[in-house]
Short mmCIF file of C-alpha atoms and ligand atoms in Angstrom, two decimals:
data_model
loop_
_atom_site.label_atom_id
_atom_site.label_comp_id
_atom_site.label_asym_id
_atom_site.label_seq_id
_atom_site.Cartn_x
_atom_site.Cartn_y
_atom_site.Cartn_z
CA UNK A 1280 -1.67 35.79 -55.13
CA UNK A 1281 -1.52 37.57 -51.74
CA UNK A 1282 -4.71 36.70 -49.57
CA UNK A 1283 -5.75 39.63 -47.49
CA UNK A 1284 -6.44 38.05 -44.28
CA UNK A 1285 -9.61 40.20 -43.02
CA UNK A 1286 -10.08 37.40 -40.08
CA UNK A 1287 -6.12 38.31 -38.61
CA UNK A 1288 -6.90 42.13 -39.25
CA UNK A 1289 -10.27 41.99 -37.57
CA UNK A 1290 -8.43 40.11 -34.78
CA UNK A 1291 -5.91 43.10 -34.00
CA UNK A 1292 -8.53 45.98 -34.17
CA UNK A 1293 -10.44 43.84 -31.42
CA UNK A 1294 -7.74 43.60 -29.73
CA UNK A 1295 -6.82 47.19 -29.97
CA UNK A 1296 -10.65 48.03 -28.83
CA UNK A 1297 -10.23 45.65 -25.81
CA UNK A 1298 -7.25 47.33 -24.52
CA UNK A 1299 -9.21 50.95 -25.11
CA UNK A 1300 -11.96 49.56 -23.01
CA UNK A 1301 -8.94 48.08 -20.26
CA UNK A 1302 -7.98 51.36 -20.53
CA UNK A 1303 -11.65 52.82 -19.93
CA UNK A 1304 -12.21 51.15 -17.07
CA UNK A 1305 -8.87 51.31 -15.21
CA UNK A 1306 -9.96 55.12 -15.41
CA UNK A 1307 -13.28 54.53 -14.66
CA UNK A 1308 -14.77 55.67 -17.30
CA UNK A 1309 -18.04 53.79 -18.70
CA UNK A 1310 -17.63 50.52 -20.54
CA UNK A 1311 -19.30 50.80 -24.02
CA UNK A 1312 -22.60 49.46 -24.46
CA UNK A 1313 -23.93 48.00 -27.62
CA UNK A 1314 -27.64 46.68 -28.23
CA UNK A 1315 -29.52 45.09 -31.41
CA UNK A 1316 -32.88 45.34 -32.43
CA UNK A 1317 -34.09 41.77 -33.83
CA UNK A 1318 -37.42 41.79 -35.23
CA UNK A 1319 -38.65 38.41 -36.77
CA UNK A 1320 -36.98 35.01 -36.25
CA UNK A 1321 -34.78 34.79 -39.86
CA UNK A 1322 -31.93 32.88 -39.15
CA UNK A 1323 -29.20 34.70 -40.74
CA UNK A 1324 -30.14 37.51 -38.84
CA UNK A 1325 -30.02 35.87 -35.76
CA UNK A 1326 -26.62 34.51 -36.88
CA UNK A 1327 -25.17 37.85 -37.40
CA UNK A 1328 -26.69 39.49 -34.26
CA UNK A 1329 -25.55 36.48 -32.24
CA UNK A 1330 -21.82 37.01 -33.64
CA UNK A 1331 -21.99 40.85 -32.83
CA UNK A 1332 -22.99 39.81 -29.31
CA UNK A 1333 -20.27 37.49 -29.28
CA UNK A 1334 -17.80 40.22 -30.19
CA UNK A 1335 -18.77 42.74 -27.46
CA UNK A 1336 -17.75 40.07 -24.75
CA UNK A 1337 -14.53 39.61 -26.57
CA UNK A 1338 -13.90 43.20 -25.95
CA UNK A 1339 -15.36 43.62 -22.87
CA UNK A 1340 -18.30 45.94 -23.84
CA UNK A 1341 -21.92 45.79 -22.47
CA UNK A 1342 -24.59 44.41 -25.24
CA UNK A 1343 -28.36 44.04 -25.05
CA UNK A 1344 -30.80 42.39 -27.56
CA UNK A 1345 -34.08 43.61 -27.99
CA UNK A 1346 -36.11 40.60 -29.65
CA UNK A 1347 -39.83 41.49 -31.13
CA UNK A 1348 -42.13 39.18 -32.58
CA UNK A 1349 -42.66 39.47 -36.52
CA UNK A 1350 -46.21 40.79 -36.18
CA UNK A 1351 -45.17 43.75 -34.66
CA UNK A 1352 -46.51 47.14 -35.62
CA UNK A 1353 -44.49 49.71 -37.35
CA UNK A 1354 -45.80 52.21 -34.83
CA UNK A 1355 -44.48 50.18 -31.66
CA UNK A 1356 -41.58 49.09 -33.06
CA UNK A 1357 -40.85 52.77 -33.30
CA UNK A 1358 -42.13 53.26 -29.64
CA UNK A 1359 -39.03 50.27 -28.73
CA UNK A 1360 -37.11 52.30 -30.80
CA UNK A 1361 -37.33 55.66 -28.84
CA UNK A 1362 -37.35 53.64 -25.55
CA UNK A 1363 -33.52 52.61 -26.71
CA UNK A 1364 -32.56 56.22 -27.84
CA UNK A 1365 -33.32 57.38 -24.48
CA UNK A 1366 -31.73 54.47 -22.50
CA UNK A 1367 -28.43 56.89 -21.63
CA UNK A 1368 -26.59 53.85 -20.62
CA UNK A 1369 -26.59 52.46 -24.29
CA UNK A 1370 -24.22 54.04 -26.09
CA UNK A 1371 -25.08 52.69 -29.70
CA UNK A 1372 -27.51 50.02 -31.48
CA UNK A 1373 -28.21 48.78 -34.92
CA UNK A 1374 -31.56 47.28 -36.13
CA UNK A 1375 -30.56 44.04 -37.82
CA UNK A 1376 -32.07 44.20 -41.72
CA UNK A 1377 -33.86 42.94 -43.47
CA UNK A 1378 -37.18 44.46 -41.63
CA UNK A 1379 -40.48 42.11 -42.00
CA UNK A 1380 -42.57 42.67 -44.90
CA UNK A 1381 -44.85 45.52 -44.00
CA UNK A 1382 -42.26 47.71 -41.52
CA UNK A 1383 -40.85 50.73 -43.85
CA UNK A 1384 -36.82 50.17 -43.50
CA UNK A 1385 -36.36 54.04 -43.66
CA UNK A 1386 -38.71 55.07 -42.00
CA UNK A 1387 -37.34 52.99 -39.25
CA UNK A 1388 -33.74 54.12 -39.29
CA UNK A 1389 -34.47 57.75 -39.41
CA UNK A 1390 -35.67 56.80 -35.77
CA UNK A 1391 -32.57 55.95 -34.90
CA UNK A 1392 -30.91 58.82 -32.67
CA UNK A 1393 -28.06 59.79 -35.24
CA UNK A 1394 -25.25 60.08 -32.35
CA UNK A 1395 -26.22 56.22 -31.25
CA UNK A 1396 -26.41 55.07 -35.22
CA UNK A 1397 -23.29 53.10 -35.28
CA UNK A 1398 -24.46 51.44 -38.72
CA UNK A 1399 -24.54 54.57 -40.13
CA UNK A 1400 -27.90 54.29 -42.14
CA UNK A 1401 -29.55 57.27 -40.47
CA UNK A 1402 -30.04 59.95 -43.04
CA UNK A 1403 -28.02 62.31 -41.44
CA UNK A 1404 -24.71 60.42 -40.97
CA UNK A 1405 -25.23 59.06 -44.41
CA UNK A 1406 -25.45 62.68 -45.86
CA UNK A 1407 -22.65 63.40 -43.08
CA UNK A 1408 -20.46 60.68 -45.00
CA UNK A 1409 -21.30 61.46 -48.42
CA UNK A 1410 -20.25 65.12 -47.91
CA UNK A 1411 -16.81 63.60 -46.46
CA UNK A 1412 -18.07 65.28 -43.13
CA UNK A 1413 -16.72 62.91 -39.98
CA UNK A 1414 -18.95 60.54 -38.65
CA UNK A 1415 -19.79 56.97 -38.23
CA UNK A 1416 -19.23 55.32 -41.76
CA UNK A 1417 -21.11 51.70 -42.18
CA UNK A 1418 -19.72 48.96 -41.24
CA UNK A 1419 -18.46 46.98 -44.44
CA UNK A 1420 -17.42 49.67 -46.38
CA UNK A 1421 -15.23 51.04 -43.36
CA UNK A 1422 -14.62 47.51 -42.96
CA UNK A 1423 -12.90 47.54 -46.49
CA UNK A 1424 -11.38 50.87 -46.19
CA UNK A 1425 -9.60 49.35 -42.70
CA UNK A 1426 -8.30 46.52 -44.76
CA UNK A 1427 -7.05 48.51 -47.69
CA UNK A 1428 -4.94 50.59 -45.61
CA UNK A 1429 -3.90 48.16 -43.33
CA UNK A 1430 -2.09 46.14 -46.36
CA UNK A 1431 -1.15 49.52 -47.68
CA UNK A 1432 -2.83 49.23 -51.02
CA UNK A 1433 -2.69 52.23 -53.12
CA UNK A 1434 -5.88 53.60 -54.31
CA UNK A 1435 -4.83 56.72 -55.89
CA UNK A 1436 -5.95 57.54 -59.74
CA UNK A 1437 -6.20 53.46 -59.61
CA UNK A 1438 -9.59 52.50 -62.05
CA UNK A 1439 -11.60 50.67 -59.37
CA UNK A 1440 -15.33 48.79 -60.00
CA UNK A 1441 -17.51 48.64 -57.65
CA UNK A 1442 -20.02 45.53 -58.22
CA UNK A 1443 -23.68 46.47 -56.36
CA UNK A 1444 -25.49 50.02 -55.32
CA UNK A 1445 -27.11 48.97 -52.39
CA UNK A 1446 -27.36 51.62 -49.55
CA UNK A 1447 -25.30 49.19 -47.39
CA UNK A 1448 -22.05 48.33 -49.25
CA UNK A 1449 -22.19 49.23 -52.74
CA UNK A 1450 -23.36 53.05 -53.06
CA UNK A 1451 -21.35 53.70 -49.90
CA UNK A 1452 -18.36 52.05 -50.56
CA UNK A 1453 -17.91 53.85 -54.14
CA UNK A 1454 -18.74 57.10 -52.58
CA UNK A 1455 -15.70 56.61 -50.01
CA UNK A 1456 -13.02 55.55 -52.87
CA UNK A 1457 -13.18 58.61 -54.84
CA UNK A 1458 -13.16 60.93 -52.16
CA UNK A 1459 -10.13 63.42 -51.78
CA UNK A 1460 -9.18 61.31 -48.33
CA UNK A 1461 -5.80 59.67 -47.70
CA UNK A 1462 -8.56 56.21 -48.29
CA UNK A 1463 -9.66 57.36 -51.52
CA UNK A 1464 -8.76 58.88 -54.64
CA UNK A 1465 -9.55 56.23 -56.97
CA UNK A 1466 -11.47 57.02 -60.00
CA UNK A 1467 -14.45 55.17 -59.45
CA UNK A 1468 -17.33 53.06 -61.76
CA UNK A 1469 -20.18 51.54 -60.11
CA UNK A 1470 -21.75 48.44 -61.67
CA UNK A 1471 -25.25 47.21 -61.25
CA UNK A 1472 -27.70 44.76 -62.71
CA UNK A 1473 -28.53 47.28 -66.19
CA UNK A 1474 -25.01 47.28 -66.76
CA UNK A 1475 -24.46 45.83 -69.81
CA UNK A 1476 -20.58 45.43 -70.43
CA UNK A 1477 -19.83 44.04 -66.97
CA UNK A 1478 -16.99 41.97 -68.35
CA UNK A 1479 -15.10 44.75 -70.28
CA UNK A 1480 -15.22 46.90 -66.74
CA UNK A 1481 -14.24 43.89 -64.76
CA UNK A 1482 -11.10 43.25 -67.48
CA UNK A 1483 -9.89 47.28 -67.04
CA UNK A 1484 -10.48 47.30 -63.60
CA UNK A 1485 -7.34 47.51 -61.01
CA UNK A 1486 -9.57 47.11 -58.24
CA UNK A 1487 -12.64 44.98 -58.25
CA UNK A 1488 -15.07 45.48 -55.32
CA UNK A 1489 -18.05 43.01 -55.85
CA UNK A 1490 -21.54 43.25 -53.48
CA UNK A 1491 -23.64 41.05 -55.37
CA UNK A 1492 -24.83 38.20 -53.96
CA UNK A 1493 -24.09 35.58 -56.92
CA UNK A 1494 -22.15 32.43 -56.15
CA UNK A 1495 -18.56 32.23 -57.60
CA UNK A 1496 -20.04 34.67 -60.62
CA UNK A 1497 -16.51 36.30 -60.87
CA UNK A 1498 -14.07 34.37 -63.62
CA UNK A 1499 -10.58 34.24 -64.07
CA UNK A 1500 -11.22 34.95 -67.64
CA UNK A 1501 -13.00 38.84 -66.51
CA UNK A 1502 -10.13 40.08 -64.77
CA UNK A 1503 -6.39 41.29 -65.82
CA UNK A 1504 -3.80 40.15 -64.01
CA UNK A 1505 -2.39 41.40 -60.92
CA UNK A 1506 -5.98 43.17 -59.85
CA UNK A 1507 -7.16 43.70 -55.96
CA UNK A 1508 -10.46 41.58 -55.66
CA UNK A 1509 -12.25 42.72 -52.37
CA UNK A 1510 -15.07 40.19 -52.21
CA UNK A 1511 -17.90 41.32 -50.00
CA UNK A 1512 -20.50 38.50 -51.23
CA UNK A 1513 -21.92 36.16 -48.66
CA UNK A 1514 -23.97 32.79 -50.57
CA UNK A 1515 -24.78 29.55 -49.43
CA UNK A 1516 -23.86 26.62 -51.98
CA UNK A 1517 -24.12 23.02 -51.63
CA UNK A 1518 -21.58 20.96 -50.20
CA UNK A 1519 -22.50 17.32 -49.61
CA UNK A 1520 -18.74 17.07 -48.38
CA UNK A 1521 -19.44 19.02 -45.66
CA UNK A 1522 -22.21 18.11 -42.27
CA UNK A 1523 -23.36 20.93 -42.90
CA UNK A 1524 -24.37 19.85 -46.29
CA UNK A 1525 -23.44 23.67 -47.50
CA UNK A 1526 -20.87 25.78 -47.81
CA UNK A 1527 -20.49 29.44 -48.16
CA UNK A 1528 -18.80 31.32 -51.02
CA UNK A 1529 -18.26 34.67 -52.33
CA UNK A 1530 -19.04 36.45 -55.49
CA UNK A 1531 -15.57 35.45 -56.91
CA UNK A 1532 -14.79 31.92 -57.90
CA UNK A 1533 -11.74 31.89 -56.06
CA UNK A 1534 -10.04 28.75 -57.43
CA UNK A 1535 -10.52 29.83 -60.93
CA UNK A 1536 -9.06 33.58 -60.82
CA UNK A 1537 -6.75 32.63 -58.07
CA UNK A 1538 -3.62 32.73 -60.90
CA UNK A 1539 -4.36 35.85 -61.85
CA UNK A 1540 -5.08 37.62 -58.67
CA UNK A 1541 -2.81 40.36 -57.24
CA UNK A 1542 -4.18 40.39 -53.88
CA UNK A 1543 -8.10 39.15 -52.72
CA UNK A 1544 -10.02 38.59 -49.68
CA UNK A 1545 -11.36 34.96 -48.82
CA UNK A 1546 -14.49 34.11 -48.12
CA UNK A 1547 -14.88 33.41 -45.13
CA UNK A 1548 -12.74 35.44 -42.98
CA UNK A 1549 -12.65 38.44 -45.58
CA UNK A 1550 -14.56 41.54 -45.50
CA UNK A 1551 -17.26 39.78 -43.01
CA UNK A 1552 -15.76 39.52 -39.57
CA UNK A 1553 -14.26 43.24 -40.74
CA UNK A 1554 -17.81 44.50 -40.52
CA UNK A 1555 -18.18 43.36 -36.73
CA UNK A 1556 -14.98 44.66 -35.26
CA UNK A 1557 -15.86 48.72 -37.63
CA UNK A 1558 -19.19 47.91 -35.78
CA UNK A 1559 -17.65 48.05 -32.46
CA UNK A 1560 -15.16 50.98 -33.03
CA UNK A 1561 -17.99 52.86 -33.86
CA UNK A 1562 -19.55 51.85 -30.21
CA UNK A 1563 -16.26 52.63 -28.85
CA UNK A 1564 -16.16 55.94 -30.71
CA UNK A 1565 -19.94 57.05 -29.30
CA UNK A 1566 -19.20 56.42 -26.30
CA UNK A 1567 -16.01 58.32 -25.68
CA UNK A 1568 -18.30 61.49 -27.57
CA UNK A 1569 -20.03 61.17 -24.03
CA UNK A 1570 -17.01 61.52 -21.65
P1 NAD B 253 -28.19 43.65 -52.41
O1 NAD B 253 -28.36 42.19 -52.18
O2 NAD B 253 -29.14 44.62 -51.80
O3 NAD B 253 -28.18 43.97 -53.97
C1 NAD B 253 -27.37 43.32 -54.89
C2 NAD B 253 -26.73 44.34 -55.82
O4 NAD B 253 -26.08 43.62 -56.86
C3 NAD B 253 -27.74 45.28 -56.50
O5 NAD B 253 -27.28 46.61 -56.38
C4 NAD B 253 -27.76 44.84 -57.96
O6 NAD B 253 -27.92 45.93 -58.84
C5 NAD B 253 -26.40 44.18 -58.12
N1 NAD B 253 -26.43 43.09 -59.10
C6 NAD B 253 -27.24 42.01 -59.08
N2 NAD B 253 -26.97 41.22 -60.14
C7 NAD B 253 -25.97 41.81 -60.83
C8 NAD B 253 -25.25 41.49 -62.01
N3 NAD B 253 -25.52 40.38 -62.72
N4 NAD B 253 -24.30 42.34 -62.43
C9 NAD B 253 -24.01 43.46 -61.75
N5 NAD B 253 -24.65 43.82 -60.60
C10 NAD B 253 -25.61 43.00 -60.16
O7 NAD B 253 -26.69 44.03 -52.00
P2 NAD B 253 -25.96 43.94 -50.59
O8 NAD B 253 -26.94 44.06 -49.50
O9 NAD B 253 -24.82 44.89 -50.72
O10 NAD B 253 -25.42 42.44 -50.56
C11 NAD B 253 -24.58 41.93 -51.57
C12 NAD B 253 -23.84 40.71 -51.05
O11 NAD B 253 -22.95 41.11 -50.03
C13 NAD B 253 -24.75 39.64 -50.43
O12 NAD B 253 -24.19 38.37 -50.70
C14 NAD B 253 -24.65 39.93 -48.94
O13 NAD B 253 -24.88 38.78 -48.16
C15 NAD B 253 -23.22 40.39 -48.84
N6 NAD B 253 -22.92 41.26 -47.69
C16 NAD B 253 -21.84 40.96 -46.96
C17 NAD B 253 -21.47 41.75 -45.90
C18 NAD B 253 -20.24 41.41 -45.12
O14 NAD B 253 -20.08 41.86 -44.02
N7 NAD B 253 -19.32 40.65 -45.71
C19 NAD B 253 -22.24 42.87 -45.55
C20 NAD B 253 -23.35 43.18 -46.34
C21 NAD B 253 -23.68 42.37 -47.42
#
């Protein structure tokens, strides 16, 4: 079993960011700027935001949060929205999801000026990336794309599953793959909760990527030997061996496949801190399209 260490890769594309922005700045150029848009007080979110913060000083870039209280109107937030796209000294900003109950998600993100939309959810970078047209790809599936190449694993006419369809990871990440790209090239199946022969696809599968959300629901006994297991999944489980009294845990149940595995991604320090430092290239990449 190889462990694909997304942590140490995520470290070196930080670093190579920071000495872009050393660069930047020795030339005085601007130093990227990357805001958040936090609506509600759900603690994840404020975890992740928090940790993307974190990651701009690391780098050296500028970063803003824009908090609004839950009750907020979809109408103003939309107001704070245009407010941001206008701000020429931010360079690119995400709106942390989930949205409260009662604020329309897409209707929200299509407010996002597309050349500031470093998730990549507006509709026209999304349409941009599903027609293989360059732009700024989401964050996780770049994320995974970054770490495939980096360990030089060979996607072409490989039979690879993707596990999920969200419009974050899953749908995105399967549209990538099987793209005629130097990335891609794998023939492709997408899995989803109607599927009803998950196991036989899992067992065939030479590639497993799996965006579900179910503690340790991946076996040893669904997989062939020697597959690639990219494990996006992000749960809490109980731990009363840890102060925390949890621990987190991805959609695989690593100890059980881990005789079988070719290569896989831990969790933590797989495919998550990956989606911070594609967040930040992105940033970097907007704001050298304004040079
Ligand atoms: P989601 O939570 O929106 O949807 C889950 C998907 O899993 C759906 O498409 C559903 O059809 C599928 N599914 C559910 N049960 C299934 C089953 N039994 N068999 C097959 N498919 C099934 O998806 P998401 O937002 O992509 O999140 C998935 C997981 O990935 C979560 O744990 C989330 O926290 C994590 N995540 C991690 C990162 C990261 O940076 N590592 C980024 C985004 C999401």
């Amino acid at each position: 079993m190889k462990i694909i260490d997304g942590k140490k890769v995520s470290i070196e594309i930080l670093d190579e960011i920071k000495s872009s922005v050393d660069i930047r700045v020795s030339n005085n150029l601007k130093v990227p700027h990357l805001a958040a848009v936090l609506v509600g007080d759900d603690g994840p979110s404020q975890t992740y935001v928090n940790s993307k913060i974190k990651a701009c000083e690391r780098v050296g870039f500028e970063s803003s949060l824009f908090k609004f209280q839950k009750s907020i109107s979809e109408v103003d937030l939309i107001n704070e929205i245009e407010k941001i796209n206008r701000n020429n000294n931010i360079d690119g900003f995400i709106v942390q999801l989930p949205l409260p109950d009662g604020i329309n998600q897409e209707n929200i993100l299509s407010k996002v000026d597309p050349s500031k939309d470093v998730d990549g959810f507006h509709p026209v970078n999304y349409g941009k990336m599903a027609l293989g047209i360059e732009t700024f790809l989401p964050a996780t599936p770049a994320g995974i794309i970054e770490l495939i190449s980096r360990c030089k694993i060979d996607l072409k006419s490989k039979k690879c599953l993707v596990i999920g369809r969200s419009q974050i990871v899953g749908r995105p990440i399967s549209i990538l793959l099987s793209q005629n790209k130097i990335f891609g090239n794998a023939t492709v199946t997408v899995a989803h909760s109607r599927t009803t022969n998950l196991k036989e696809l899992c067992i065939n599968s030479d590639i497993i990527i799996s965006a579900i959300g179910i503690p340790q629901f991946i076996k040893g006994n669904m997989i062939k030997k020697g597959v690639t297991i990219i494990d996006v999944g992000i749960s809490r489980i109980d731990d009363k061996s840890s102060s925390k009294g949890y621990k987190i845990v991805g959609d695989v149940d690593f100890e059980n496949v881990s005789s079988k595995v070719g290569f896989i991604t831990p969790v933590p320090g797989g495919v998550g801190p990956m989606t911070i430092a594609m967040l930040l290239k992105n940033t970097l990449k907007s704001c050298s399209q304004t040079d």
